Short mmCIF file of C-alpha atoms in Angstrom, two decimals:
data_model
loop_
_atom_site.label_atom_id
_atom_site.label_comp_id
_atom_site.label_asym_id
_atom_site.label_seq_id
_atom_site.Cartn_x
_atom_site.Cartn_y
_atom_site.Cartn_z
CA MET A 723 0.00 0.00 0.00
CA LYS A 724 1.25 3.45 -0.87
CA LYS A 725 2.05 5.60 2.13
CA LEU A 726 0.80 9.09 2.86
CA LEU A 727 3.32 11.56 1.46
CA THR A 728 5.51 13.03 4.18
CA THR A 729 5.08 16.44 2.54
CA ALA A 730 1.48 16.46 3.77
CA ARG A 731 0.66 19.66 5.58
CA ILE A 732 -0.44 19.61 9.19
CA THR A 733 -4.08 20.06 8.24
CA GLU A 734 -3.82 17.41 5.51
CA ALA A 735 -2.38 14.88 7.94
CA GLY A 736 -5.12 15.69 10.44
CA ASP A 737 -7.87 15.46 7.84
CA THR A 738 -6.52 12.12 6.58
CA ALA A 739 -6.48 10.69 10.09
CA HIS A 740 -10.00 11.96 10.73
CA ARG A 741 -11.27 10.26 7.56
CA LEU A 742 -9.52 7.02 8.49
CA VAL A 743 -11.03 7.04 11.97
CA SER A 744 -14.49 7.64 10.50
CA LEU A 745 -13.98 4.79 8.05
CA TYR A 746 -12.95 2.43 10.84
CA LYS A 747 -15.94 3.38 12.98
CA SER A 748 -18.24 2.63 10.04
CA THR A 749 -16.75 -0.87 9.61
CA PRO A 750 -18.51 -3.08 12.20
CA ALA A 751 -16.57 -6.22 11.20
CA LEU A 752 -13.35 -4.70 12.53
CA LYS A 753 -14.60 -2.76 15.56
CA ASP A 754 -13.14 -5.28 18.03
CA GLU A 755 -10.09 -6.28 16.01
CA ALA A 756 -7.19 -6.71 18.46
CA PHE A 757 -4.62 -4.58 16.63
CA LEU A 758 -6.78 -2.00 14.90
CA LYS A 759 -9.02 -1.08 17.84
CA PRO A 760 -6.27 0.39 20.08
CA LEU A 761 -4.51 1.81 17.03
CA PHE A 762 -7.55 3.84 16.02
CA VAL A 763 -8.18 4.91 19.60
CA GLU A 764 -4.66 6.34 19.60
CA MET A 765 -5.14 7.86 16.14
CA GLU A 766 -8.33 9.60 17.21
CA GLU A 767 -6.62 10.97 20.31
CA LYS A 768 -3.74 12.31 18.24
CA THR A 769 -6.12 13.75 15.67
CA ASN A 770 -8.11 15.57 18.35
CA ALA A 771 -4.88 16.84 19.92
CA LEU A 772 -3.71 18.07 16.52
CA THR A 773 -7.00 19.85 15.91
CA GLU A 774 -6.75 21.65 19.26
CA ALA A 775 -3.09 22.51 18.61
CA VAL A 776 -3.98 24.01 15.24
CA LYS A 777 -6.60 26.14 16.97
CA ARG A 778 -4.05 27.27 19.55
CA ASP A 779 -1.48 28.03 16.85
CA ALA A 780 -4.10 30.04 14.98
CA VAL A 781 -4.82 32.05 18.13
CA ILE A 782 -1.08 32.65 18.60
CA SER A 783 -0.96 34.07 15.08
CA GLN A 784 -3.97 36.26 15.86
CA LEU A 785 -2.28 37.35 19.08
CA GLU A 786 0.88 38.36 17.23
CA ASN A 787 -1.12 40.30 14.66
CA ALA A 788 -3.13 42.05 17.38
CA ASP A 789 0.09 42.98 19.18
CA ALA A 790 1.55 44.34 15.95
CA LYS A 791 -1.54 46.50 15.43
CA ARG A 792 -1.29 47.76 18.99
CA ASP A 793 2.38 48.62 18.49
CA GLY A 794 1.50 50.42 15.28
CA ALA A 795 -1.17 52.48 17.00
CA ILE A 796 1.28 53.46 19.75
CA ARG A 797 3.86 54.40 17.13
CA VAL A 798 1.38 56.75 15.43
CA LEU A 799 0.77 58.59 18.69
CA ASP A 800 4.50 58.82 19.32
CA ARG A 801 5.13 60.40 15.91
CA LEU A 802 2.25 62.84 16.24
CA LEU A 803 3.42 64.02 19.64
CA LYS A 804 7.00 64.45 18.43
CA GLY A 805 5.67 66.67 15.67
CA TYR A 806 3.48 68.76 17.96
CA LYS A 807 6.27 69.05 20.52
CA THR A 808 8.38 70.94 17.99
CA ILE A 809 5.68 72.68 15.94
CA PRO A 810 6.38 76.44 15.58
CA LEU A 811 2.99 77.43 16.98
CA ASP A 812 3.22 78.28 20.66
CA THR A 813 -0.26 77.14 21.74
CA LEU A 814 -0.12 73.84 19.93
CA LYS A 815 3.47 73.31 20.97
CA ALA A 816 2.53 73.78 24.63
CA TYR A 817 -0.14 71.14 24.33
CA GLY A 818 2.30 68.88 22.52
CA VAL A 819 4.85 69.25 25.29
CA GLN A 820 2.19 68.51 27.92
CA LEU A 821 1.06 65.27 26.28
CA SER A 822 4.59 64.25 25.34
CA ALA A 823 5.52 64.37 29.02
CA VAL A 824 2.76 61.85 29.71
CA PHE A 825 3.77 59.59 26.87
CA LYS A 826 7.46 59.79 27.82
CA LYS A 827 6.78 57.87 31.04
CA TYR A 828 6.01 54.84 28.89
CA GLY A 829 7.60 55.54 25.51
CA MET A 830 8.05 53.16 22.61
CA LYS A 831 10.03 50.89 24.91
CA MET A 832 6.72 49.49 26.16
CA THR A 833 6.27 47.77 22.79
CA VAL A 834 9.20 45.41 23.49
CA GLU A 835 7.83 44.27 26.84
CA ASN A 836 6.14 40.89 27.20
CA TYR A 837 2.43 40.76 26.46
CA SER A 838 1.27 41.11 30.06
CA SER A 839 3.62 43.96 30.92
CA GLN A 840 2.77 45.84 27.76
CA SER A 841 -0.94 45.48 28.40
CA ASN A 842 -0.51 46.93 31.89
CA LEU A 843 1.56 49.83 30.58
CA VAL A 844 -0.93 50.61 27.82
CA ASP A 845 -3.77 50.60 30.33
CA SER A 846 -1.82 53.03 32.51
CA LEU A 847 -1.07 55.29 29.54
CA LEU A 848 -4.71 55.40 28.51
CA LYS A 849 -5.75 56.14 32.08
CA ASP A 850 -3.26 59.03 32.32
CA LEU A 851 -4.46 60.45 29.01
CA SER A 852 -8.10 60.24 30.12
CA ASP A 853 -7.56 62.73 32.97
CA SER A 854 -9.74 65.80 32.60
CA ASN A 855 -6.71 68.10 32.64
CA LYS A 856 -5.54 66.51 29.38
CA ALA A 857 -8.85 67.01 27.58
CA ALA A 858 -8.08 70.50 26.27
CA ALA A 859 -4.72 69.44 24.86
CA ILE A 860 -6.19 66.37 23.19
CA ALA A 861 -9.03 68.36 21.67
CA ALA A 862 -6.70 71.07 20.39
CA LEU A 863 -4.31 68.79 18.53
CA PRO A 864 -5.79 67.31 15.34
CA GLY A 865 -5.37 63.55 15.10
CA ILE A 866 -4.45 62.97 18.75
CA ALA A 867 -7.91 61.92 19.92
CA GLU A 868 -8.18 59.51 16.99
CA ALA A 869 -4.72 58.09 17.71
CA ILE A 870 -5.63 57.48 21.36
CA ASP A 871 -8.90 55.83 20.34
CA ASN A 872 -6.98 53.56 17.97
CA ILE A 873 -4.69 52.48 20.80
CA LYS A 874 -7.70 51.79 22.99
CA THR A 875 -9.39 49.71 20.27
CA ALA A 876 -6.20 47.77 19.58
CA GLN A 877 -5.73 47.13 23.29
CA GLU A 878 -9.27 45.84 23.71
CA GLU A 879 -8.88 43.50 20.75
CA PHE A 880 -5.57 42.18 22.04
CA VAL A 881 -6.96 41.56 25.52
CA LYS A 882 -9.93 39.69 24.04
CA ILE A 883 -7.73 37.39 21.95
CA ARG A 884 -5.33 36.85 24.85
CA ALA A 885 -8.22 35.82 27.11
CA ASN A 886 -9.39 33.26 24.55
CA TYR A 887 -5.87 31.88 24.25
CA ASP A 888 -5.41 31.57 28.02
CA LYS A 889 -8.82 29.94 28.35
CA GLY A 890 -7.92 27.37 25.71
CA LEU A 891 -4.67 26.51 27.45
CA ALA A 892 -6.39 26.14 30.81
CA GLN A 893 -9.06 23.84 29.39
CA LYS A 894 -6.73 21.57 27.43
CA GLY A 895 -3.72 21.66 29.68
CA SER A 896 -1.43 20.99 26.72
CA LYS A 897 1.29 23.06 25.13
CA GLU A 898 2.07 20.70 22.25
CA THR A 899 2.26 22.48 18.91
CA ALA A 900 0.60 21.31 15.72
CA THR A 901 4.04 20.91 14.17
CA SER A 902 5.22 18.55 16.91
CA LEU A 903 2.08 16.40 16.57
CA ARG A 904 2.25 16.01 12.79
CA LYS A 905 5.16 13.55 12.69
CA PRO A 906 3.75 11.05 15.25
CA LEU A 907 0.46 11.03 13.36
CA LEU A 908 2.21 10.32 10.05
CA GLU A 909 4.17 7.50 11.67
CA LEU A 910 1.00 6.01 13.09
CA ILE A 911 -0.65 6.02 9.66
CA ASN A 912 2.31 4.95 7.53
CA ASN A 913 4.35 2.70 9.78
CA LYS A 914 1.62 1.01 11.78
CA LEU A 915 -1.73 1.10 9.99
CA LEU A 916 -0.62 0.72 6.38
CA THR A 917 2.11 -1.82 7.18
CA TYR A 918 -0.37 -3.93 9.12
CA LEU A 919 -3.06 -3.76 6.45
CA SER A 920 -0.58 -4.66 3.72
CA ALA A 921 0.13 -7.91 5.53
CA MET A 922 -3.41 -8.69 6.65
CA LYS A 923 -5.10 -8.23 3.28
CA ILE A 924 -2.86 -11.07 2.09
CA ALA A 925 -3.20 -13.22 5.21
CA ASN A 926 -6.99 -12.77 5.49
CA PRO A 927 -8.39 -11.06 2.37
CA THR A 928 -11.99 -11.88 3.26
CA LYS A 929 -11.82 -9.81 6.41
CA TYR A 930 -9.40 -7.04 5.44
CA LYS A 931 -9.48 -6.58 1.65
CA VAL A 932 -12.40 -4.13 1.40
CA PHE A 933 -11.28 -2.05 4.36
CA SER A 934 -7.71 -1.95 3.03
CA GLU A 935 -8.91 -0.79 -0.37
CA ASP A 936 -11.04 1.93 1.20
CA VAL A 937 -8.03 3.11 3.21
CA ALA A 938 -5.95 3.12 0.03
CA VAL A 939 -8.56 5.30 -1.69
CA ILE A 940 -8.33 7.89 1.10
CA ILE A 941 -4.52 7.90 1.05
CA THR A 942 -4.43 8.16 -2.75
CA SER A 943 -6.88 11.07 -2.83
CA VAL A 944 -4.81 13.02 -0.30
CA ASN A 945 -1.55 12.24 -2.11
CA GLU A 946 -3.02 13.42 -5.39
CA ALA A 947 -4.11 16.67 -3.75
CA ILE A 948 -0.60 17.15 -2.34
CA LYS A 949 0.99 16.52 -5.75
CA ALA A 950 -1.44 18.91 -7.44
CA ARG A 951 -0.66 21.60 -4.88
CA LYS A 952 3.08 21.14 -5.45
CA LYS A 953 2.64 21.28 -9.22
CA ASN A 954 0.59 24.48 -9.01
CA LYS A 955 3.18 26.01 -6.72
CA GLU A 956 5.96 25.22 -9.18
CA LYS A 957 3.98 26.84 -11.99
CA THR A 958 3.47 30.02 -10.00
CA PRO A 959 6.25 32.52 -10.82
#
């Protein structure tokens, strides 16, 4: 039997395993088979773990993007204040100096802090800027109020995504990555399942032939999709 290509993506390996588990569960004649039953229990566990890891990895990516947006919003405020601090208009310059003094306590250095520390610093910055004695300065300088609102929005989005990530970790209690789970799943499919079926369809074709052929159809369909993807990638300049 042809093996699943090792170039299968994480999601392709997971989808293949999910289809194989479903096929096994829909084959009553093999439900209590001594070798296959524990193998598919393990495969299902690994598939579920991979699915959860993919979700966590996706949230990590979202978290990084949200942090980048937050950093960008902070950078905009920094640049605006630097401009107003040196603008040759006394009234506006005074306001610029006033707000720059507030921002200076935190500065762009907050963007290199860890997620938790940066969140605390941003909250403190926003609180300082919300004082009533800063209202006149913020209102007088075009773009400042919008820049502060953008930081607030970015902060709220980051905190929301971070909460979902922490909740997921607490519920699953696992820090395995999707990448680390891909190889064991491929080994389970290729080195255990397919090797066993190759032997058993010869030793007992009546019992294993149809199931083995159905497994082969699934593996072939995934391999063809992988090859097609590779071919399209090579054609793309």
